[in-house]
XYZ file of C-alpha atoms in Angstrom:
608
model
C -133.827 65.906 110.366
C -136.948 64.673 111.631
C -137.476 62.943 115.171
C -137.541 59.395 113.719
C -134.201 60.030 112.455
C -132.667 60.936 116.110
C -131.733 57.529 117.427
C -130.114 56.792 113.930
C -128.028 60.064 114.160
C -127.161 59.339 117.940
C -126.105 55.539 117.027
C -123.754 56.903 114.552
C -122.176 59.269 116.813
C -121.581 56.715 119.392
C -119.999 54.335 116.645
C -117.787 57.082 115.552
C -116.844 58.048 118.882
C -115.939 54.574 119.809
C -113.825 53.927 116.817
C -112.009 57.298 117.723
C -111.419 56.101 121.073
C -110.299 52.624 119.899
C -107.692 53.990 117.552
C -105.936 56.352 120.003
C -106.087 53.417 122.833
C -105.938 55.994 125.661
C -108.832 54.184 127.648
C -108.857 50.553 127.911
C -110.697 48.891 125.494
C -113.110 47.237 127.872
C -114.206 50.706 129.380
C -114.669 52.127 125.620
C -116.668 49.372 124.790
C -118.974 49.121 127.922
C -119.466 52.767 127.808
C -120.868 52.500 124.170
C -123.342 49.888 125.353
C -124.617 52.137 128.078
C -125.024 55.156 125.535
C -126.716 52.888 123.145
C -129.034 51.300 125.824
C -129.725 55.064 127.437
C -130.644 56.238 123.780
C -133.088 53.934 122.877
C -134.680 54.080 126.223
C -135.011 57.959 125.565
C -136.059 57.342 122.049
C -137.823 54.229 121.382
C -137.172 52.068 118.108
C -139.690 49.662 116.982
C -138.217 46.485 115.091
C -140.184 43.320 113.785
C -139.827 41.481 117.280
C -140.739 44.338 119.179
C -139.002 47.669 120.817
C -135.281 48.022 120.662
C -134.122 47.895 124.322
C -131.369 46.733 126.800
C -132.548 42.736 126.174
C -131.593 42.910 122.312
C -128.494 44.943 122.710
C -126.776 43.119 125.345
C -127.724 39.559 123.152
C -124.465 40.002 121.421
C -122.750 38.846 124.988
C -124.370 35.720 124.593
C -123.802 35.258 120.964
C -123.182 31.655 119.705
C -120.498 33.164 117.706
C -118.899 34.863 120.983
C -118.931 31.479 122.826
C -117.602 30.020 119.985
C -114.412 31.972 119.778
C -113.913 32.162 123.787
C -114.034 28.287 123.573
C -111.623 28.074 120.814
C -109.539 30.325 122.785
C -109.760 27.812 125.915
C -108.859 24.880 123.463
C -105.744 26.737 122.076
C -104.679 27.306 125.389
C -104.829 23.552 126.142
C -102.431 22.789 123.230
C -100.372 25.654 124.621
C -100.292 24.515 128.036
C -99.469 20.718 127.071
C -96.667 21.634 124.561
C -98.460 19.385 121.931
C -96.770 21.143 119.242
C -93.407 20.833 120.670
C -92.154 17.460 119.399
C -92.370 18.435 115.631
C -91.454 21.716 116.512
C -88.181 20.273 117.729
C -87.746 18.406 114.711
C -88.157 21.476 112.291
C -85.636 23.453 114.541
C -82.943 20.605 114.176
C -83.286 20.305 110.742
C -82.952 23.849 110.253
C -79.612 23.995 112.015
C -78.317 21.866 109.344
C -80.194 23.370 106.425
C -80.323 27.032 106.775
C -82.412 27.303 103.834
C -85.305 25.491 106.000
C -84.939 27.894 108.854
C -88.280 29.515 108.499
C -90.191 28.585 105.829
C -91.639 25.049 106.740
C -92.191 26.381 110.091
C -94.260 29.464 108.822
C -96.347 27.152 106.105
C -97.097 24.966 109.044
C -98.476 27.974 111.021
C -100.785 28.930 108.125
C -102.081 25.070 108.083
C -103.237 25.160 111.999
C -104.330 28.613 112.039
C -106.830 27.494 109.325
C -108.303 25.380 112.227
C -107.558 26.979 115.415
C -107.788 30.928 116.545
C -104.614 32.689 115.360
C -103.672 34.453 118.818
C -102.728 30.604 120.661
C -100.844 29.670 117.384
C -98.868 32.674 117.639
C -98.098 32.394 121.163
C -97.166 28.685 120.717
C -94.831 29.438 117.661
C -93.197 32.641 118.780
C -90.321 30.909 120.970
C -90.007 28.087 118.303
C -89.139 30.804 116.095
C -86.737 32.851 118.378
C -85.206 29.809 118.731
C -84.407 29.315 114.864
C -83.415 32.599 114.907
C -80.549 31.856 117.559
C -79.769 28.820 115.738
C -79.386 30.476 112.474
C -77.445 33.598 114.140
C -79.766 36.068 113.042
C -82.633 38.574 114.565
C -85.537 37.092 115.532
C -87.391 40.203 114.033
C -86.788 38.435 110.720
C -89.476 35.706 111.902
C -91.956 37.257 114.077
C -93.717 39.551 112.119
C -93.970 37.126 109.188
C -95.571 34.740 111.937
C -98.346 37.204 112.888
C -98.971 37.943 109.312
C -99.070 34.381 107.942
C -101.472 33.516 111.132
C -103.747 35.920 109.703
C -103.814 34.802 106.202
C -104.056 31.341 107.316
C -107.139 32.194 109.450
C -108.845 33.450 106.073
C -109.313 30.099 104.814
C -112.102 28.460 106.968
C -115.189 29.608 108.928
C -113.327 28.976 112.474
C -110.097 30.239 111.322
C -110.571 33.742 112.764
C -112.886 35.029 115.280
C -114.003 37.675 112.775
C -115.072 34.804 110.268
C -117.596 33.498 112.950
C -118.801 36.809 113.883
C -119.601 37.761 109.984
C -121.137 34.447 109.307
C -123.078 34.843 112.605
C -124.329 38.698 111.484
C -125.119 37.323 108.154
C -127.490 34.967 109.146
C -129.111 37.077 111.394
C -129.630 39.794 108.571
C -130.227 37.649 105.652
C -130.436 34.310 104.175
C -126.701 33.550 103.732
C -125.487 30.651 105.653
C -121.728 29.993 105.424
C -120.522 26.647 105.921
C -117.125 25.293 107.023
C -115.565 25.372 103.605
C -117.692 27.679 102.157
C -114.656 30.462 101.087
C -111.920 28.210 101.271
C -110.904 27.890 97.455
C -110.837 31.737 97.353
C -109.226 31.847 100.708
C -106.584 29.605 100.324
C -105.771 31.808 96.689
C -105.604 35.120 98.745
C -103.630 32.971 101.692
C -101.194 31.620 98.842
C -100.320 35.099 97.120
C -100.180 36.608 100.691
C -97.780 33.797 101.783
C -95.474 34.136 98.663
C -94.808 37.877 99.595
C -94.461 36.924 103.131
C -91.772 34.293 102.683
C -89.989 35.733 99.658
C -90.340 39.858 99.858
C -90.816 40.684 103.630
C -87.512 39.453 104.631
C -85.887 42.225 102.455
C -88.158 45.033 103.811
C -87.753 44.254 107.636
C -84.826 45.804 109.310
C -82.794 43.172 111.692
C -83.542 44.674 114.916
C -81.656 43.414 118.502
C -84.447 41.911 120.483
C -84.759 41.316 124.487
C -83.700 37.478 123.543
C -80.821 38.440 121.562
C -79.531 41.072 124.284
C -79.965 38.185 126.825
C -78.884 35.686 124.835
C -75.924 35.275 127.340
C -77.882 34.704 130.354
C -80.073 32.325 128.695
C -77.179 29.762 128.854
C -76.396 29.779 132.136
C -76.116 26.628 133.714
C -77.444 25.140 137.016
C -76.117 22.165 139.063
C -78.673 19.843 139.660
C -78.934 16.182 140.949
C -81.014 13.222 139.445
C -81.680 10.420 141.777
C -81.987 6.982 140.062
C -84.551 4.911 141.873
C -86.099 1.726 140.901
C -88.198 1.788 137.882
C -86.307 5.219 136.798
C -86.134 6.009 133.003
C -82.711 6.062 133.396
C -82.089 2.644 134.872
C -79.831 0.567 132.414
C -78.461 4.111 130.641
C -74.832 3.387 129.495
C -72.410 5.924 128.501
C -71.517 5.681 124.792
C -68.042 7.678 124.115
C -68.028 9.095 127.714
C -71.882 10.493 127.087
C -75.169 9.569 128.032
C -77.286 9.740 125.169
C -80.347 9.996 127.272
C -79.010 13.197 128.772
C -77.812 14.982 125.401
C -78.879 18.371 126.658
C -77.048 17.837 129.879
C -73.377 17.443 131.033
C -72.730 14.895 133.479
C -69.950 15.955 136.017
C -70.304 13.401 138.096
C -72.257 10.097 139.220
C -72.230 9.094 142.739
C -72.443 5.451 143.448
C -72.695 4.612 147.155
C -69.247 5.871 148.727
C -67.567 6.054 145.261
C -67.811 8.915 143.163
C -67.426 8.347 139.288
C -65.762 11.473 137.391
C -65.845 11.552 133.495
C -64.950 10.117 131.185
C -67.665 7.496 131.787
C -66.339 4.501 130.203
C -68.487 1.184 130.425
C -70.638 3.034 133.121
C -74.406 1.871 133.518
C -76.840 3.520 135.734
C -78.363 1.468 138.426
C -80.965 2.137 141.160
C -79.167 3.816 144.078
C -76.866 6.191 142.046
C -76.984 9.860 142.116
C -75.985 11.801 138.369
C -74.790 15.435 138.950
C -75.285 17.296 136.095
C -74.839 20.924 134.569
C -78.076 21.778 132.320
C -79.490 25.324 131.583
C -83.072 26.172 132.956
C -84.794 24.811 129.578
C -83.246 21.658 129.932
C -84.422 20.916 133.569
C -87.851 22.161 132.529
C -88.219 19.597 129.875
C -86.861 16.784 132.096
C -89.215 17.889 134.834
C -92.480 17.820 132.363
C -91.608 14.634 130.553
C -94.294 11.791 131.054
C -91.868 9.949 132.789
C -89.885 13.073 134.762
C -86.292 12.484 134.950
C -86.392 14.401 138.237
C -88.705 14.109 141.043
C -90.248 17.071 142.775
C -89.984 15.675 145.985
C -87.649 16.780 148.991
C -85.999 14.231 150.975
C -87.902 14.892 154.012
C -91.118 15.573 152.485
C -93.195 14.976 149.611
C -94.730 18.047 147.655
C -98.404 18.844 147.945
C -101.046 17.162 146.347
C -101.674 20.154 143.886
C -97.843 19.774 142.935
C -97.884 16.065 142.485
C -101.035 16.721 140.427
C -98.907 18.559 137.563
C -99.638 22.522 138.378
C -95.909 22.847 139.191
C -94.377 26.533 138.821
C -90.622 27.075 138.272
C -89.067 30.384 139.437
C -85.337 31.219 140.172
C -84.640 33.169 143.572
C -81.533 34.563 144.450
C -79.637 33.661 148.055
C -79.868 37.272 149.590
C -77.151 38.926 151.510
C -77.019 38.090 155.324
C -79.572 35.327 154.274
C -79.863 32.268 157.230
C -79.227 30.148 154.062
C -75.441 31.237 153.828
C -73.025 28.434 154.981
C -75.759 25.771 155.197
C -76.366 22.701 152.786
C -80.184 22.214 151.336
C -80.905 19.799 154.198
C -79.715 21.578 156.906
C -81.516 24.766 155.990
C -84.990 23.235 155.931
C -85.973 25.217 152.874
C -88.876 22.807 151.675
C -90.319 22.830 155.275
C -89.897 26.331 155.372
C -91.243 27.380 152.076
C -92.987 24.442 150.452
C -90.702 24.567 147.329
C -88.062 22.298 146.227
C -84.807 23.237 145.166
C -84.201 21.836 141.943
C -80.893 23.394 140.801
C -78.229 25.542 142.052
C -76.532 28.134 139.765
C -73.211 29.900 141.070
C -71.424 32.378 138.898
C -67.874 32.161 140.346
C -67.313 28.651 139.677
C -69.045 25.243 139.106
C -68.611 22.849 141.990
C -68.132 19.211 141.411
C -70.160 17.685 143.949
C -73.704 16.423 144.756
C -75.806 19.480 144.963
C -77.306 18.427 148.284
C -73.278 19.119 149.566
C -73.156 22.268 148.483
C -72.904 25.092 150.900
C -74.950 27.977 149.861
C -73.451 31.416 149.353
C -74.778 35.085 148.750
C -75.735 35.790 145.122
C -76.076 31.540 144.432
C -79.450 31.619 142.006
C -81.551 28.645 142.699
C -84.159 27.242 140.771
C -87.110 26.106 142.813
C -90.551 24.314 142.017
C -93.628 24.620 143.830
C -97.321 25.367 143.601
C -98.417 28.875 142.260
C -99.050 30.101 145.908
C -96.207 28.789 147.205
C -93.967 30.964 144.436
C -95.990 33.941 145.461
C -95.260 33.373 149.052
C -91.290 33.726 148.494
C -91.863 37.139 147.825
C -92.009 37.856 151.662
C -89.230 35.612 152.525
C -86.119 37.614 153.507
C -83.530 35.043 153.071
C -84.171 34.749 149.204
C -85.242 37.171 146.507
C -87.725 35.963 144.125
C -87.146 37.152 140.542
C -91.076 37.378 139.293
C -90.499 37.336 135.936
C -88.705 33.985 136.003
C -91.873 32.280 137.255
C -93.438 29.939 134.984
C -95.713 27.153 134.772
C -94.743 23.584 133.470
C -96.295 22.470 130.869
C -98.189 18.896 131.244
C -96.401 17.158 128.579
C -97.756 14.003 129.634
C -101.098 15.243 128.446
C -99.969 16.330 124.982
C -101.279 13.690 122.902
C -104.782 13.823 124.797
C -104.879 17.491 123.865
C -103.836 16.771 120.466
C -106.564 14.191 120.301
C -109.212 16.557 121.329
C -108.330 19.475 118.962
C -108.290 17.017 115.825
C -111.649 15.594 116.876
C -113.225 18.824 117.403
C -112.063 20.100 114.078
C -113.407 16.914 112.559
C -117.027 17.469 114.168
C -117.072 20.865 113.101
C -115.862 20.400 109.583
C -118.117 17.528 109.030
C -121.001 19.204 109.934
C -122.097 16.650 112.218
C -122.518 19.199 115.064
C -122.693 23.156 114.974
C -119.412 24.537 115.297
C -120.421 26.246 118.691
C -121.145 22.788 120.168
C -117.938 21.289 118.847
C -115.909 24.061 120.346
C -117.655 23.834 123.726
C -117.308 20.196 123.976
C -113.489 20.585 123.274
C -113.294 22.866 125.949
C -114.907 20.597 128.470
C -112.587 17.809 127.226
C -109.572 19.717 128.050
C -110.681 20.713 131.448
C -111.993 17.383 132.587
C -108.945 15.605 131.016
C -106.680 17.332 133.043
C -105.097 19.300 129.970
C -106.089 22.484 131.550
C -107.495 23.493 135.248
C -110.060 26.026 135.705
C -107.763 28.660 136.342
C -105.748 28.134 133.291
C -108.942 28.080 131.162
C -110.117 31.360 132.692
C -107.003 32.819 131.718
C -107.281 32.193 128.437
C -110.525 34.580 127.674
C -109.466 37.718 126.914
C -111.433 40.267 128.399
C -111.074 42.502 125.524
C -112.175 40.193 122.839
C -115.336 39.654 125.244
C -116.258 43.296 125.418
C -115.408 44.313 122.125
C -116.854 41.749 120.155
C -120.151 41.932 122.493
C -120.363 46.153 122.034
C -119.559 45.426 118.242
C -122.655 43.181 117.804
C -124.760 45.835 119.989
C -123.861 48.755 117.739
C -124.276 46.611 114.606
C -127.844 45.825 116.135
C -128.347 49.236 116.562
C -127.361 50.304 113.259
C -129.753 48.075 111.550
C -132.565 48.718 113.448
C -132.245 52.308 112.833
C -131.858 52.131 109.268
C -128.731 53.218 109.754
C -127.154 50.456 107.751
C -129.445 51.293 104.715
C -128.047 54.745 104.862
C -124.390 53.882 104.383
C -125.228 51.347 102.010
C -127.221 54.028 99.735
C -124.504 56.203 100.037
C -121.989 53.778 98.903
C -124.155 52.423 96.047
C -124.606 56.101 94.826
C -121.040 56.722 95.118
C -120.200 53.726 92.574
C -123.572 53.852 90.706
C -123.400 52.497 87.064
C -120.283 50.169 88.123
C -119.778 46.870 87.326
C -120.426 44.385 90.389
C -116.779 44.227 90.642
C -116.330 47.590 91.244
C -119.045 47.709 93.982
C -116.831 44.711 95.611
C -113.545 46.301 95.218
C -114.777 49.693 96.835
C -116.292 47.798 99.827
C -113.129 45.723 100.373
C -110.896 49.108 100.335
C -112.817 50.521 102.739
C -113.408 48.055 105.394
C -109.689 46.920 104.956
C -108.524 50.639 105.706
C -110.864 50.810 108.642
C -109.782 47.333 110.231
C -106.379 48.616 110.696
C -107.387 51.770 112.795
C -110.472 49.697 114.551
C -110.339 45.989 115.586
C -110.862 43.886 113.040
C -113.916 42.074 114.759
C -115.488 45.473 115.313
C -114.908 46.516 111.468
C -116.509 43.193 110.322
C -119.531 43.084 112.456
C -120.525 46.857 111.505
C -120.137 46.315 107.786
C -121.745 43.052 107.398
C -125.434 44.354 107.672
C -124.140 47.096 105.251
C -122.441 44.673 102.611
C -125.848 42.512 102.603
C -127.981 46.036 102.411
C -125.669 47.105 99.130
C -125.707 43.333 97.602
C -129.541 43.392 97.789
C -129.701 47.134 96.392
C -127.762 46.159 93.254
C -129.321 42.801 93.209
C -126.265 40.835 93.549
C -125.647 37.680 95.506
C -125.278 38.754 99.347
C -122.894 35.922 99.690
C -120.041 37.523 97.693
C -120.527 40.513 99.507
C -120.304 38.908 103.082
C -117.130 37.026 102.090
C -115.604 40.533 101.088
C -116.043 41.912 104.573
C -114.345 38.864 105.918
C -111.321 39.065 103.759
C -111.225 42.765 103.908
C -111.460 42.607 108.034
C -108.592 40.276 107.942
C -106.182 42.292 106.037
C -105.169 44.091 109.255
C -101.241 44.006 108.614
C -100.607 48.041 108.284
C -100.932 48.880 112.058
C -99.917 46.826 115.012
C -103.519 47.812 116.570
C -105.161 46.458 113.694
C -104.984 42.887 115.512
C -103.709 41.257 118.460
C -101.303 39.105 117.229
C -99.206 41.932 115.625
C -99.330 43.366 119.281
C -98.163 39.964 120.630
C -95.191 40.052 118.292
C -94.567 43.798 118.399
C -92.389 43.893 121.828
C -90.393 40.740 121.230
C -89.332 41.515 117.797
C -88.694 45.148 118.970
C -90.728 46.625 116.149
C -91.734 49.959 115.301
C -94.848 51.193 114.148
C -93.193 52.370 110.781
C -92.208 48.640 110.462
C -95.876 47.357 110.306
C -96.876 50.207 107.769
C -93.548 49.554 105.501
C -94.169 45.886 105.503
C -97.974 45.683 105.908
C -99.502 47.994 103.518
C -97.753 46.153 100.361
C -99.561 43.011 101.552
C -103.002 44.647 102.108
C -102.861 46.121 98.522
C -101.713 42.982 97.240
C -104.881 41.155 98.511
C -107.037 43.732 97.628
C -105.991 43.473 94.116
C -105.879 39.515 94.313
C -109.483 39.797 95.642
C -110.605 42.331 93.071
C -109.548 40.176 90.182
C -110.671 36.777 91.094
C -113.715 37.073 93.417
C -116.185 38.654 90.462
C -114.878 35.368 88.488
C -115.509 33.017 91.826
C -118.923 34.448 92.336
C -119.927 34.634 88.393
C -120.327 38.303 88.633
C -120.490 40.394 85.632
């Protein structure tokens, strides 16, 4: 080995050690990625390597962190968070859930197909996050384990992401690296026909075969099913202009309150009890209802909320009225000063800044106005307030905050805006009128400036692991290319398959990347092998695009392990899956896609 080969060898050692550390997951991904970048900077500081643009130094290695593809991925994550935060897909999902209750054969299929289509135009992670509770609700409605739907949800999202350039961060990164190392310029729909074929074959497997391979497992949602149906006593004050003014009972029920049980209508000094015959609500009425937390959340997050987040003595803070409300549950503590007092007597809102939206009592459900109920130890209060007000309840000795229960109210009134921004962004990127990165950044800006997201929510959508992993992977790929390491690996692969038809080269490359993407990050595997794929194509005289697209599809085949892709990790906990479940269900799917690609890609690209 000559002195000139030393940087290449050290680069390969760093990449190999990084892969091993990623696979074992004993150290935080961010720290591993940062360590690999630092190691590469040190190597090329001690052993300079010349490139056509000058010495390879820290500036070139850190360029990946400002890469347009990385910025596009982050922007798409923020846009997806905007859709999630506004529940933009809630209405169509509710329709599907209602239909599936009456027709069991429609339980999961249409939702999963919709996920595949949406994933073609939106990053997979927010899609899975949005549809996970929807499919869990379908499972409950069907009386089956949600483990039957959650792994297929992750897999079908990955399959859908194969169909367009923005469907997955992997696609964007490979296209960007290919553009830098070759003359391959992939457009929005460059590989859509072949991707749709693979996604279609994979979807048939996921919808038809996978249900028989997955063992039904009792999830946390199943174990807490009894608790999820607990009801709170709440009250709705009917004021002038309220959405319920003029609502009339039909057969003793109010259709506008179909998800709530009306227990009492207080009209002045006169209480009206069920059955409510010929009762029409008017300003001044107080409606006492029993409702689940889910129903109360929907009532609060409507465009015209049914319940006001105001206390009788004081209005909520400007931040709360702006829509950034958080709901949480607190328990009245033993020996609390709230015991034996009504809400008005406790001054709870003045003391905490939070408004009590409902009271839940385990022993009995009192039939009286919420403000007349005298609190007891053990009562559960559903409270609304700003994020900061809810946090301060941790130090309140009168109530015990249930931290897990704190969730932000979705801004459903912004749902049409968020959906319009998303559609315009996709249309602009797909038409080629503007670069994809420009469309994604404009979509991010629009989500924030229109109020669909606030700055904190947008920053929360940025996954530090993705940022560090992608930046470090691009740095490693740059070093591998500059030291001729990519050429060496490509030469080895070509020598191994020497004399074989081009289809064999494609198939072998697909299989190698597919294996690595399940133990390494799919983004890292894709970025590292893109320059190798370009070198292979050039050496055997074949069009590089076919080999670049091969890397895209193979790197997306991260089905065999939960660490292969982040959506697998997302569904692993809620579905109570084991590592072996991914092996049993994922390996056949990966092999099926490998075979499908091996048979179809040569014909698609005209390789003989």
